[in-house]
Amino acid sequence: MAREIMRRSASDNKYLHRDFHASLNLGLEYLRRRFGDESVREYLRQFALAFYAPLKQALREKGLDAVKEHYLQIFAVEEALDCLELASSAGELTVFVKRCPAVAHIRAGGAEVSPLFDETTNTVMKAVCEDTPYSFELVSYDAQTGASTQRFFKRRLGQ
Amino acid sequence: MISCTEFIPAYSELFRFLEQKGGEGAVLDFWEYLSSEGLGLLRDLVIRHGIRGCYLYWSHTLNEEAADFTMTLDEEAGRFSIQMHRCPSKGRLLECGHIVPYRNYCGHCDVLYRRVLEPLGYRYDYDLSACGHAACSLTVEQIRN
């Protein structure tokens, strides 16, 4: 019968708990089944407006470079920079995700991915663009891999 | 994609959203659902390895979450404990600055694990009294007749 003690400091490990992707997926499915599809979008919008307020502010101040930095940062931390391509032109940024690390991890664990998982990009990025000079469009999304094409572009007057 | 490193604020906001929808009961219902659907690994490890299953489970999660902790397993006494010196989740929420943590954020740790461990014959004690400073402790003890 063993006695074991493990002592760790925060600096001993990298903060990367990929199972949190599965937890978020469970949360979205709970909301969808219990309260309906619209509640998932409502929740994600509310979350995005609160948590990504600094990103929204940076988008207003720095333009699309702020969005580019955000994508580079989250794909770097997910150790998935090879899944990301960014293309910039005047007033427009196109994001190509070849494979979504979140979807890959959820599937690797044997779980079904929520049919609304794309809203973690679509609703979230639309909320980030609200009340800024920019708009967001999820141009394409592959539910199997999470591969997507996303477009941020300068809003025309009246849009 | 919401990065897994941004999940904790999303989790906290989900609790708040559920409370807006259906009060505290809706939050509790969700925690019970998570306990049933999301903690199969803890359940399986404890069924297979007894009290050591707790050590195996939290060795994985707390290291990936870069927690600051001391974890103790005493198989002879049938006892396992975690002293969480700095919870990475609550700590991040407190440091975030521009969002307010859900008022009972730490309550989920009480409900989720208790619902797995007590039916398997373990006593689960969770001390939340220092959770305002992102610290807590939990003890799991095998109930012996």
PDB file of C-alpha atoms in Angstrom:
ATOM      1  CA  MET A   1       0.000   0.000   0.000  1.00  0.00           C
ATOM      2  CA  ALA A   2       1.709   3.126  -1.198  1.00  0.00           C
ATOM      3  CA  ARG A   3       1.797   6.668   0.111  1.00  0.00           C
ATOM      4  CA  GLU A   4       2.526   9.203  -2.602  1.00  0.00           C
ATOM      5  CA  ILE A   5       2.818  12.950  -2.605  1.00  0.00           C
ATOM      6  CA  MET A   6       2.904  15.140  -5.702  1.00  0.00           C
ATOM      7  CA  ARG A   7       3.826  18.811  -5.378  1.00  0.00           C
ATOM      8  CA  ARG A   8       3.644  21.067  -8.419  1.00  0.00           C
ATOM      9  CA  SER A   9       3.899  24.787  -9.059  1.00  0.00           C
ATOM     10  CA  ALA A  10       2.105  26.517 -11.911  1.00  0.00           C
ATOM     11  CA  SER A  11       5.426  27.087 -13.669  1.00  0.00           C
ATOM     12  CA  ASP A  12       6.135  23.334 -13.796  1.00  0.00           C
ATOM     13  CA  ASN A  13       3.623  22.792 -16.608  1.00  0.00           C
ATOM     14  CA  LYS A  14       2.236  24.453 -19.714  1.00  0.00           C
ATOM     15  CA  TYR A  15      -1.413  25.491 -19.412  1.00  0.00           C
ATOM     16  CA  LEU A  16      -3.013  23.386 -22.114  1.00  0.00           C
ATOM     17  CA  HIS A  17      -5.916  21.173 -21.052  1.00  0.00           C
ATOM     18  CA  ARG A  18      -7.434  20.104 -24.359  1.00  0.00           C
ATOM     19  CA  ASP A  19     -10.295  18.270 -22.645  1.00  0.00           C
ATOM     20  CA  PHE A  20     -11.787  21.718 -22.092  1.00  0.00           C
ATOM     21  CA  HIS A  21     -12.809  21.575 -25.769  1.00  0.00           C
ATOM     22  CA  ALA A  22     -14.924  18.533 -24.905  1.00  0.00           C
ATOM     23  CA  SER A  23     -16.379  20.340 -21.884  1.00  0.00           C
ATOM     24  CA  LEU A  24     -17.419  23.297 -24.017  1.00  0.00           C
ATOM     25  CA  ASN A  25     -18.963  20.899 -26.528  1.00  0.00           C
ATOM     26  CA  LEU A  26     -20.961  19.272 -23.705  1.00  0.00           C
ATOM     27  CA  GLY A  27     -22.128  22.682 -22.543  1.00  0.00           C
ATOM     28  CA  LEU A  28     -23.314  23.670 -26.020  1.00  0.00           C
ATOM     29  CA  GLU A  29     -25.178  20.394 -26.405  1.00  0.00           C
ATOM     30  CA  TYR A  30     -26.814  20.801 -23.024  1.00  0.00           C
ATOM     31  CA  LEU A  31     -28.033  24.273 -23.967  1.00  0.00           C
ATOM     32  CA  ARG A  32     -29.212  23.157 -27.421  1.00  0.00           C
ATOM     33  CA  ARG A  33     -31.213  20.213 -26.123  1.00  0.00           C
ATOM     34  CA  ARG A  34     -32.599  21.945 -23.066  1.00  0.00           C
ATOM     35  CA  PHE A  35     -33.285  25.463 -24.355  1.00  0.00           C
ATOM     36  CA  GLY A  36     -33.026  25.263 -28.160  1.00  0.00           C
ATOM     37  CA  ASP A  37     -30.591  26.328 -30.887  1.00  0.00           C
ATOM     38  CA  GLU A  38     -31.098  30.039 -30.355  1.00  0.00           C
ATOM     39  CA  SER A  39     -29.989  29.794 -26.734  1.00  0.00           C
ATOM     40  CA  VAL A  40     -26.584  28.543 -27.900  1.00  0.00           C
ATOM     41  CA  ARG A  41     -26.147  31.621 -30.080  1.00  0.00           C
ATOM     42  CA  GLU A  42     -27.482  33.874 -27.341  1.00  0.00           C
ATOM     43  CA  TYR A  43     -24.990  32.428 -24.831  1.00  0.00           C
ATOM     44  CA  LEU A  44     -22.017  32.626 -27.194  1.00  0.00           C
ATOM     45  CA  ARG A  45     -22.839  36.214 -28.090  1.00  0.00           C
ATOM     46  CA  GLN A  46     -23.114  37.168 -24.418  1.00  0.00           C
ATOM     47  CA  PHE A  47     -19.801  35.422 -23.676  1.00  0.00           C
ATOM     48  CA  ALA A  48     -18.065  37.063 -26.642  1.00  0.00           C
ATOM     49  CA  LEU A  49     -19.280  40.563 -25.787  1.00  0.00           C
ATOM     50  CA  ALA A  50     -17.952  40.151 -22.251  1.00  0.00           C
ATOM     51  CA  PHE A  51     -14.739  38.196 -22.707  1.00  0.00           C
ATOM     52  CA  TYR A  52     -13.571  39.543 -26.054  1.00  0.00           C
ATOM     53  CA  ALA A  53     -14.236  43.192 -25.167  1.00  0.00           C
ATOM     54  CA  PRO A  54     -10.464  43.908 -25.297  1.00  0.00           C
ATOM     55  CA  LEU A  55     -10.270  42.301 -28.772  1.00  0.00           C
ATOM     56  CA  LYS A  56     -13.205  44.406 -29.955  1.00  0.00           C
ATOM     57  CA  GLN A  57     -11.464  47.525 -28.629  1.00  0.00           C
ATOM     58  CA  ALA A  58      -8.225  46.528 -30.352  1.00  0.00           C
ATOM     59  CA  LEU A  59     -10.160  45.969 -33.590  1.00  0.00           C
ATOM     60  CA  ARG A  60     -11.479  49.525 -33.381  1.00  0.00           C
ATOM     61  CA  GLU A  61      -8.033  50.945 -32.643  1.00  0.00           C
ATOM     62  CA  LYS A  62      -5.697  48.790 -34.738  1.00  0.00           C
ATOM     63  CA  GLY A  63      -8.017  47.366 -37.356  1.00  0.00           C
ATOM     64  CA  LEU A  64      -7.661  43.827 -38.686  1.00  0.00           C
ATOM     65  CA  ASP A  65      -4.104  43.414 -37.369  1.00  0.00           C
ATOM     66  CA  ALA A  66      -5.758  42.862 -33.976  1.00  0.00           C
ATOM     67  CA  VAL A  67      -7.773  39.929 -35.367  1.00  0.00           C
ATOM     68  CA  LYS A  68      -4.704  38.525 -37.087  1.00  0.00           C
ATOM     69  CA  GLU A  69      -2.770  38.634 -33.805  1.00  0.00           C
ATOM     70  CA  HIS A  70      -5.653  36.945 -32.007  1.00  0.00           C
ATOM     71  CA  TYR A  71      -5.714  34.012 -34.441  1.00  0.00           C
ATOM     72  CA  LEU A  72      -1.933  33.626 -34.380  1.00  0.00           C
ATOM     73  CA  GLN A  73      -1.975  33.644 -30.593  1.00  0.00           C
ATOM     74  CA  ILE A  74      -4.727  31.040 -30.108  1.00  0.00           C
ATOM     75  CA  PHE A  75      -3.411  28.686 -32.794  1.00  0.00           C
ATOM     76  CA  ALA A  76       0.104  28.986 -31.340  1.00  0.00           C
ATOM     77  CA  VAL A  77      -1.103  28.130 -27.852  1.00  0.00           C
ATOM     78  CA  GLU A  78      -3.079  25.190 -29.286  1.00  0.00           C
ATOM     79  CA  GLU A  79       0.156  24.059 -31.020  1.00  0.00           C
ATOM     80  CA  ALA A  80      -1.704  24.176 -34.332  1.00  0.00           C
ATOM     81  CA  LEU A  81      -0.108  27.007 -36.308  1.00  0.00           C
ATOM     82  CA  ASP A  82       0.267  24.602 -39.232  1.00  0.00           C
ATOM     83  CA  CYS A  83      -3.558  24.507 -39.465  1.00  0.00           C
ATOM     84  CA  LEU A  84      -3.835  28.260 -40.000  1.00  0.00           C
ATOM     85  CA  GLU A  85      -3.338  30.499 -43.025  1.00  0.00           C
ATOM     86  CA  LEU A  86      -4.072  34.208 -43.124  1.00  0.00           C
ATOM     87  CA  ALA A  87      -4.428  36.376 -46.208  1.00  0.00           C
ATOM     88  CA  SER A  88      -4.700  40.159 -45.980  1.00  0.00           C
ATOM     89  CA  SER A  89      -5.719  42.705 -48.540  1.00  0.00           C
ATOM     90  CA  ALA A  90      -6.945  46.275 -48.199  1.00  0.00           C
ATOM     91  CA  GLY A  91      -9.611  46.330 -45.495  1.00  0.00           C
ATOM     92  CA  GLU A  92     -10.032  42.555 -45.565  1.00  0.00           C
ATOM     93  CA  LEU A  93      -8.635  39.509 -43.803  1.00  0.00           C
ATOM     94  CA  THR A  94      -9.321  35.933 -44.862  1.00  0.00           C
ATOM     95  CA  VAL A  95      -8.669  33.154 -42.369  1.00  0.00           C
ATOM     96  CA  PHE A  96      -8.206  29.615 -43.635  1.00  0.00           C
ATOM     97  CA  VAL A  97      -8.420  26.909 -40.975  1.00  0.00           C
ATOM     98  CA  LYS A  98      -7.295  23.618 -42.505  1.00  0.00           C
ATOM     99  CA  ARG A  99      -8.309  21.550 -39.482  1.00  0.00           C
ATOM    100  CA  CYS A 100      -9.807  22.736 -36.202  1.00  0.00           C
ATOM    101  CA  PRO A 101      -7.808  21.524 -33.173  1.00  0.00           C
ATOM    102  CA  ALA A 102     -10.936  21.643 -31.001  1.00  0.00           C
ATOM    103  CA  VAL A 103     -12.982  19.438 -33.337  1.00  0.00           C
ATOM    104  CA  ALA A 104     -10.023  17.070 -33.743  1.00  0.00           C
ATOM    105  CA  HIS A 105      -9.671  16.670 -29.975  1.00  0.00           C
ATOM    106  CA  ILE A 106     -13.399  16.132 -29.375  1.00  0.00           C
ATOM    107  CA  ARG A 107     -13.548  13.485 -32.106  1.00  0.00           C
ATOM    108  CA  ALA A 108     -10.361  11.807 -30.829  1.00  0.00           C
ATOM    109  CA  GLY A 109     -12.138  11.361 -27.487  1.00  0.00           C
ATOM    110  CA  GLY A 110     -15.000   9.571 -29.229  1.00  0.00           C
ATOM    111  CA  ALA A 111     -17.652  12.243 -28.664  1.00  0.00           C
ATOM    112  CA  GLU A 112     -20.110  13.641 -31.169  1.00  0.00           C
ATOM    113  CA  VAL A 113     -19.403  17.247 -32.053  1.00  0.00           C
ATOM    114  CA  SER A 114     -22.340  19.571 -31.481  1.00  0.00           C
ATOM    115  CA  PRO A 115     -24.076  20.506 -34.746  1.00  0.00           C
ATOM    116  CA  LEU A 116     -23.769  24.094 -33.549  1.00  0.00           C
ATOM    117  CA  PHE A 117     -20.042  23.952 -32.868  1.00  0.00           C
ATOM    118  CA  ASP A 118     -19.397  26.287 -35.817  1.00  0.00           C
ATOM    119  CA  GLU A 119     -21.165  28.974 -33.778  1.00  0.00           C
ATOM    120  CA  THR A 120     -18.080  29.132 -31.540  1.00  0.00           C
ATOM    121  CA  THR A 121     -16.599  30.917 -34.552  1.00  0.00           C
ATOM    122  CA  ASN A 122     -19.608  32.374 -36.365  1.00  0.00           C
ATOM    123  CA  THR A 123     -21.545  33.901 -33.471  1.00  0.00           C
ATOM    124  CA  VAL A 124     -18.410  34.782 -31.521  1.00  0.00           C
ATOM    125  CA  MET A 125     -16.688  36.653 -34.348  1.00  0.00           C
ATOM    126  CA  LYS A 126     -19.895  38.421 -35.399  1.00  0.00           C
ATOM    127  CA  ALA A 127     -20.210  39.651 -31.814  1.00  0.00           C
ATOM    128  CA  VAL A 128     -16.579  40.811 -31.830  1.00  0.00           C
ATOM    129  CA  CYS A 129     -17.283  42.836 -34.979  1.00  0.00           C
ATOM    130  CA  GLU A 130     -20.491  44.412 -33.637  1.00  0.00           C
ATOM    131  CA  ASP A 131     -20.114  48.191 -33.211  1.00  0.00           C
ATOM    132  CA  THR A 132     -16.801  48.228 -35.069  1.00  0.00           C
ATOM    133  CA  PRO A 133     -16.178  49.261 -38.679  1.00  0.00           C
ATOM    134  CA  TYR A 134     -15.855  45.543 -39.622  1.00  0.00           C
ATOM    135  CA  SER A 135     -18.091  42.603 -40.474  1.00  0.00           C
ATOM    136  CA  PHE A 136     -17.534  38.882 -40.289  1.00  0.00           C
ATOM    137  CA  GLU A 137     -18.655  36.081 -42.587  1.00  0.00           C
ATOM    138  CA  LEU A 138     -18.156  32.357 -42.100  1.00  0.00           C
ATOM    139  CA  VAL A 139     -17.740  31.565 -45.773  1.00  0.00           C
ATOM    140  CA  SER A 140     -17.473  27.785 -45.430  1.00  0.00           C
ATOM    141  CA  TYR A 141     -17.330  25.224 -42.653  1.00  0.00           C
ATOM    142  CA  ASP A 142     -16.717  21.479 -42.723  1.00  0.00           C
ATOM    143  CA  ALA A 143     -18.467  19.941 -39.711  1.00  0.00           C
ATOM    144  CA  GLN A 144     -16.318  16.797 -39.884  1.00  0.00           C
ATOM    145  CA  THR A 145     -12.936  18.513 -39.445  1.00  0.00           C
ATOM    146  CA  GLY A 146     -13.860  22.055 -38.491  1.00  0.00           C
ATOM    147  CA  ALA A 147     -11.966  23.301 -41.545  1.00  0.00           C
ATOM    148  CA  SER A 148     -13.269  26.705 -42.492  1.00  0.00           C
ATOM    149  CA  THR A 149     -12.839  29.867 -44.471  1.00  0.00           C
ATOM    150  CA  GLN A 150     -13.593  33.039 -42.575  1.00  0.00           C
ATOM    151  CA  ARG A 151     -13.692  36.586 -43.820  1.00  0.00           C
ATOM    152  CA  PHE A 152     -13.384  39.874 -41.958  1.00  0.00           C
ATOM    153  CA  PHE A 153     -14.057  42.929 -44.092  1.00  0.00           C
ATOM    154  CA  LYS A 154     -14.700  46.622 -43.796  1.00  0.00           C
ATOM    155  CA  ARG A 155     -18.378  47.363 -43.501  1.00  0.00           C
ATOM    156  CA  ARG A 156     -19.890  49.499 -46.247  1.00  0.00           C
ATOM    157  CA  LEU A 157     -21.908  52.535 -45.265  1.00  0.00           C
ATOM    158  CA  GLY A 158     -25.430  51.493 -44.322  1.00  0.00           C
ATOM    159  CA  GLN A 159     -24.418  47.847 -43.575  1.00  0.00           C
TER     160      GLN A 159
ATOM    161  CA  MET B   1     -12.770  28.368 -32.264  1.00  0.00           C
ATOM    162  CA  ILE B   2     -12.627  29.279 -28.626  1.00  0.00           C
ATOM    163  CA  SER B   3      -9.205  28.135 -27.445  1.00  0.00           C
ATOM    164  CA  CYS B   4      -9.142  25.634 -24.592  1.00  0.00           C
ATOM    165  CA  THR B   5      -7.102  28.272 -22.737  1.00  0.00           C
ATOM    166  CA  GLU B   6     -10.163  30.548 -22.947  1.00  0.00           C
ATOM    167  CA  PHE B   7     -12.582  27.897 -21.757  1.00  0.00           C
ATOM    168  CA  ILE B   8     -12.734  28.904 -18.094  1.00  0.00           C
ATOM    169  CA  PRO B   9     -14.247  32.345 -18.784  1.00  0.00           C
ATOM    170  CA  ALA B  10     -16.658  30.634 -21.205  1.00  0.00           C
ATOM    171  CA  TYR B  11     -17.593  28.167 -18.457  1.00  0.00           C
ATOM    172  CA  SER B  12     -18.139  30.936 -15.921  1.00  0.00           C
ATOM    173  CA  GLU B  13     -20.297  32.870 -18.398  1.00  0.00           C
ATOM    174  CA  LEU B  14     -22.288  29.707 -19.141  1.00  0.00           C
ATOM    175  CA  PHE B  15     -23.158  29.362 -15.450  1.00  0.00           C
ATOM    176  CA  ARG B  16     -24.277  33.002 -15.432  1.00  0.00           C
ATOM    177  CA  PHE B  17     -26.319  32.500 -18.606  1.00  0.00           C
ATOM    178  CA  LEU B  18     -28.031  29.411 -17.185  1.00  0.00           C
ATOM    179  CA  GLU B  19     -28.890  31.266 -14.003  1.00  0.00           C
ATOM    180  CA  GLN B  20     -30.447  34.050 -16.081  1.00  0.00           C
ATOM    181  CA  LYS B  21     -32.477  31.408 -17.944  1.00  0.00           C
ATOM    182  CA  GLY B  22     -33.696  29.309 -15.041  1.00  0.00           C
ATOM    183  CA  GLY B  23     -32.236  30.406 -11.725  1.00  0.00           C
ATOM    184  CA  GLU B  24     -29.811  28.456  -9.549  1.00  0.00           C
ATOM    185  CA  GLY B  25     -31.710  25.249 -10.290  1.00  0.00           C
ATOM    186  CA  ALA B  26     -30.745  25.471 -13.959  1.00  0.00           C
ATOM    187  CA  VAL B  27     -27.068  25.787 -12.998  1.00  0.00           C
ATOM    188  CA  LEU B  28     -27.319  22.808 -10.665  1.00  0.00           C
ATOM    189  CA  ASP B  29     -29.063  20.740 -13.348  1.00  0.00           C
ATOM    190  CA  PHE B  30     -26.197  21.512 -15.701  1.00  0.00           C
ATOM    191  CA  TRP B  31     -23.563  20.516 -13.141  1.00  0.00           C
ATOM    192  CA  GLU B  32     -25.383  17.228 -12.568  1.00  0.00           C
ATOM    193  CA  TYR B  33     -25.454  16.645 -16.323  1.00  0.00           C
ATOM    194  CA  LEU B  34     -21.706  17.360 -16.549  1.00  0.00           C
ATOM    195  CA  SER B  35     -21.036  14.985 -13.696  1.00  0.00           C
ATOM    196  CA  SER B  36     -22.966  12.215 -15.446  1.00  0.00           C
ATOM    197  CA  GLU B  37     -21.697  12.859 -18.975  1.00  0.00           C
ATOM    198  CA  GLY B  38     -18.227  14.288 -18.521  1.00  0.00           C
ATOM    199  CA  LEU B  39     -16.587  12.400 -15.656  1.00  0.00           C
ATOM    200  CA  GLY B  40     -16.635   8.844 -16.973  1.00  0.00           C
ATOM    201  CA  LEU B  41     -12.856   8.648 -16.732  1.00  0.00           C
ATOM    202  CA  LEU B  42     -12.806   9.447 -12.992  1.00  0.00           C
ATOM    203  CA  ARG B  43     -15.596   6.940 -12.393  1.00  0.00           C
ATOM    204  CA  ASP B  44     -13.795   4.206 -14.373  1.00  0.00           C
ATOM    205  CA  LEU B  45     -10.439   4.833 -12.688  1.00  0.00           C
ATOM    206  CA  VAL B  46     -11.928   4.662  -9.180  1.00  0.00           C
ATOM    207  CA  ILE B  47     -13.894   1.509  -9.983  1.00  0.00           C
ATOM    208  CA  ARG B  48     -10.722  -0.086 -11.363  1.00  0.00           C
ATOM    209  CA  HIS B  49      -8.056   1.207  -8.964  1.00  0.00           C
ATOM    210  CA  GLY B  50      -9.963   2.243  -5.838  1.00  0.00           C
ATOM    211  CA  ILE B  51      -8.723   5.384  -4.072  1.00  0.00           C
ATOM    212  CA  ARG B  52      -5.634   5.396  -6.361  1.00  0.00           C
ATOM    213  CA  GLY B  53      -8.032   6.179  -9.197  1.00  0.00           C
ATOM    214  CA  CYS B  54      -8.412   9.702  -7.760  1.00  0.00           C
ATOM    215  CA  TYR B  55      -4.631  10.146  -7.812  1.00  0.00           C
ATOM    216  CA  LEU B  56      -4.443   8.931 -11.408  1.00  0.00           C
ATOM    217  CA  TYR B  57      -7.304  11.161 -12.541  1.00  0.00           C
ATOM    218  CA  TRP B  58      -6.115  14.392 -10.937  1.00  0.00           C
ATOM    219  CA  SER B  59      -2.444  13.723 -11.843  1.00  0.00           C
ATOM    220  CA  HIS B  60      -3.495  14.145 -15.444  1.00  0.00           C
ATOM    221  CA  THR B  61      -5.907  17.073 -15.180  1.00  0.00           C
ATOM    222  CA  LEU B  62      -4.050  19.217 -12.634  1.00  0.00           C
ATOM    223  CA  ASN B  63      -0.765  18.982 -14.519  1.00  0.00           C
ATOM    224  CA  GLU B  64      -2.414  19.928 -17.822  1.00  0.00           C
ATOM    225  CA  GLU B  65      -4.125  22.815 -16.069  1.00  0.00           C
ATOM    226  CA  ALA B  66      -0.755  23.971 -14.660  1.00  0.00           C
ATOM    227  CA  ALA B  67      -2.151  24.064 -11.147  1.00  0.00           C
ATOM    228  CA  ASP B  68      -0.177  24.900  -8.007  1.00  0.00           C
ATOM    229  CA  PHE B  69      -1.024  22.013  -5.696  1.00  0.00           C
ATOM    230  CA  THR B  70       0.010  19.283  -3.301  1.00  0.00           C
ATOM    231  CA  MET B  71      -1.710  15.958  -3.831  1.00  0.00           C
ATOM    232  CA  THR B  72      -1.443  13.138  -1.298  1.00  0.00           C
ATOM    233  CA  LEU B  73      -2.457   9.523  -1.657  1.00  0.00           C
ATOM    234  CA  ASP B  74      -2.472   7.199   1.349  1.00  0.00           C
ATOM    235  CA  GLU B  75      -3.760   3.861   0.144  1.00  0.00           C
ATOM    236  CA  GLU B  76      -3.460   2.184   3.534  1.00  0.00           C
ATOM    237  CA  ALA B  77      -5.708   4.789   5.111  1.00  0.00           C
ATOM    238  CA  GLY B  78      -7.946   4.844   2.007  1.00  0.00           C
ATOM    239  CA  ARG B  79      -7.443   8.573   1.761  1.00  0.00           C
ATOM    240  CA  PHE B  80      -6.677  11.037  -1.006  1.00  0.00           C
ATOM    241  CA  SER B  81      -6.387  14.802  -0.736  1.00  0.00           C
ATOM    242  CA  ILE B  82      -5.599  17.866  -2.789  1.00  0.00           C
ATOM    243  CA  GLN B  83      -4.379  21.118  -1.304  1.00  0.00           C
ATOM    244  CA  MET B  84      -4.964  23.610  -4.081  1.00  0.00           C
ATOM    245  CA  HIS B  85      -2.562  26.446  -3.317  1.00  0.00           C
ATOM    246  CA  ARG B  86      -3.579  28.348  -6.436  1.00  0.00           C
ATOM    247  CA  CYS B  87      -6.449  27.115  -8.617  1.00  0.00           C
ATOM    248  CA  PRO B  88      -5.589  27.910 -12.244  1.00  0.00           C
ATOM    249  CA  SER B  89      -9.246  28.335 -13.197  1.00  0.00           C
ATOM    250  CA  LYS B  90     -10.405  30.610 -10.410  1.00  0.00           C
ATOM    251  CA  GLY B  91      -7.028  32.344 -10.474  1.00  0.00           C
ATOM    252  CA  ARG B  92      -7.418  33.197 -14.148  1.00  0.00           C
ATOM    253  CA  LEU B  93     -10.945  34.456 -13.597  1.00  0.00           C
ATOM    254  CA  LEU B  94      -9.791  36.713 -10.766  1.00  0.00           C
ATOM    255  CA  GLU B  95      -6.846  37.994 -12.830  1.00  0.00           C
ATOM    256  CA  CYS B  96      -8.907  38.559 -15.962  1.00  0.00           C
ATOM    257  CA  GLY B  97     -10.057  41.969 -14.766  1.00  0.00           C
ATOM    258  CA  HIS B  98     -12.668  42.739 -17.410  1.00  0.00           C
ATOM    259  CA  ILE B  99     -15.098  39.935 -16.509  1.00  0.00           C
ATOM    260  CA  VAL B 100     -16.610  39.089 -13.146  1.00  0.00           C
ATOM    261  CA  PRO B 101     -16.496  35.402 -12.176  1.00  0.00           C
ATOM    262  CA  TYR B 102     -19.880  33.717 -11.719  1.00  0.00           C
ATOM    263  CA  ARG B 103     -20.659  34.224  -8.034  1.00  0.00           C
ATOM    264  CA  ASN B 104     -20.662  30.476  -7.202  1.00  0.00           C
ATOM    265  CA  TYR B 105     -18.093  29.440  -9.781  1.00  0.00           C
ATOM    266  CA  CYS B 106     -16.283  27.080  -7.386  1.00  0.00           C
ATOM    267  CA  GLY B 107     -19.527  25.331  -6.473  1.00  0.00           C
ATOM    268  CA  HIS B 108     -19.242  23.097  -9.525  1.00  0.00           C
ATOM    269  CA  CYS B 109     -16.212  21.292  -8.051  1.00  0.00           C
ATOM    270  CA  ASP B 110     -18.322  20.297  -5.080  1.00  0.00           C
ATOM    271  CA  VAL B 111     -21.252  18.965  -7.100  1.00  0.00           C
ATOM    272  CA  LEU B 112     -19.418  17.296  -9.998  1.00  0.00           C
ATOM    273  CA  TYR B 113     -16.996  15.089  -8.066  1.00  0.00           C
ATOM    274  CA  ARG B 114     -19.263  14.386  -5.110  1.00  0.00           C
ATOM    275  CA  ARG B 115     -21.878  12.877  -7.445  1.00  0.00           C
ATOM    276  CA  VAL B 116     -19.284  10.474  -8.861  1.00  0.00           C
ATOM    277  CA  LEU B 117     -17.475   9.491  -5.661  1.00  0.00           C
ATOM    278  CA  GLU B 118     -20.183   9.146  -3.021  1.00  0.00           C
ATOM    279  CA  PRO B 119     -22.164   6.440  -4.868  1.00  0.00           C
ATOM    280  CA  LEU B 120     -18.895   4.482  -5.165  1.00  0.00           C
ATOM    281  CA  GLY B 121     -18.505   4.363  -1.370  1.00  0.00           C
ATOM    282  CA  TYR B 122     -16.301   7.395  -0.666  1.00  0.00           C
ATOM    283  CA  ARG B 123     -16.736  10.397   1.589  1.00  0.00           C
ATOM    284  CA  TYR B 124     -16.057  13.659  -0.231  1.00  0.00           C
ATOM    285  CA  ASP B 125     -15.170  16.786   1.728  1.00  0.00           C
ATOM    286  CA  TYR B 126     -14.556  20.029  -0.066  1.00  0.00           C
ATOM    287  CA  ASP B 127     -13.405  23.190   1.694  1.00  0.00           C
ATOM    288  CA  LEU B 128     -14.286  26.293  -0.286  1.00  0.00           C
ATOM    289  CA  SER B 129     -13.583  28.806   2.445  1.00  0.00           C
ATOM    290  CA  ALA B 130     -10.500  30.267   0.686  1.00  0.00           C
ATOM    291  CA  CYS B 131     -11.874  30.129  -2.851  1.00  0.00           C
ATOM    292  CA  GLY B 132     -11.978  33.943  -2.997  1.00  0.00           C
ATOM    293  CA  HIS B 133      -8.182  33.666  -3.134  1.00  0.00           C
ATOM    294  CA  ALA B 134      -8.275  30.795  -5.656  1.00  0.00           C
ATOM    295  CA  ALA B 135      -7.380  28.242  -2.973  1.00  0.00           C
ATOM    296  CA  CYS B 136      -9.342  25.214  -1.792  1.00  0.00           C
ATOM    297  CA  SER B 137      -8.893  21.689  -0.527  1.00  0.00           C
ATOM    298  CA  LEU B 138     -10.635  18.404  -1.025  1.00  0.00           C
ATOM    299  CA  THR B 139     -10.422  15.064   0.719  1.00  0.00           C
ATOM    300  CA  VAL B 140     -11.737  11.740  -0.518  1.00  0.00           C
ATOM    301  CA  GLU B 141     -11.946   8.937   2.015  1.00  0.00           C
ATOM    302  CA  GLN B 142     -13.003   5.363   1.554  1.00  0.00           C
ATOM    303  CA  ILE B 143     -15.935   4.484   3.805  1.00  0.00           C
ATOM    304  CA  ARG B 144     -15.071   1.253   5.594  1.00  0.00           C
ATOM    305  CA  ASN B 145     -17.657  -0.778   7.447  1.00  0.00           C
TER     306      ASN B 145
END
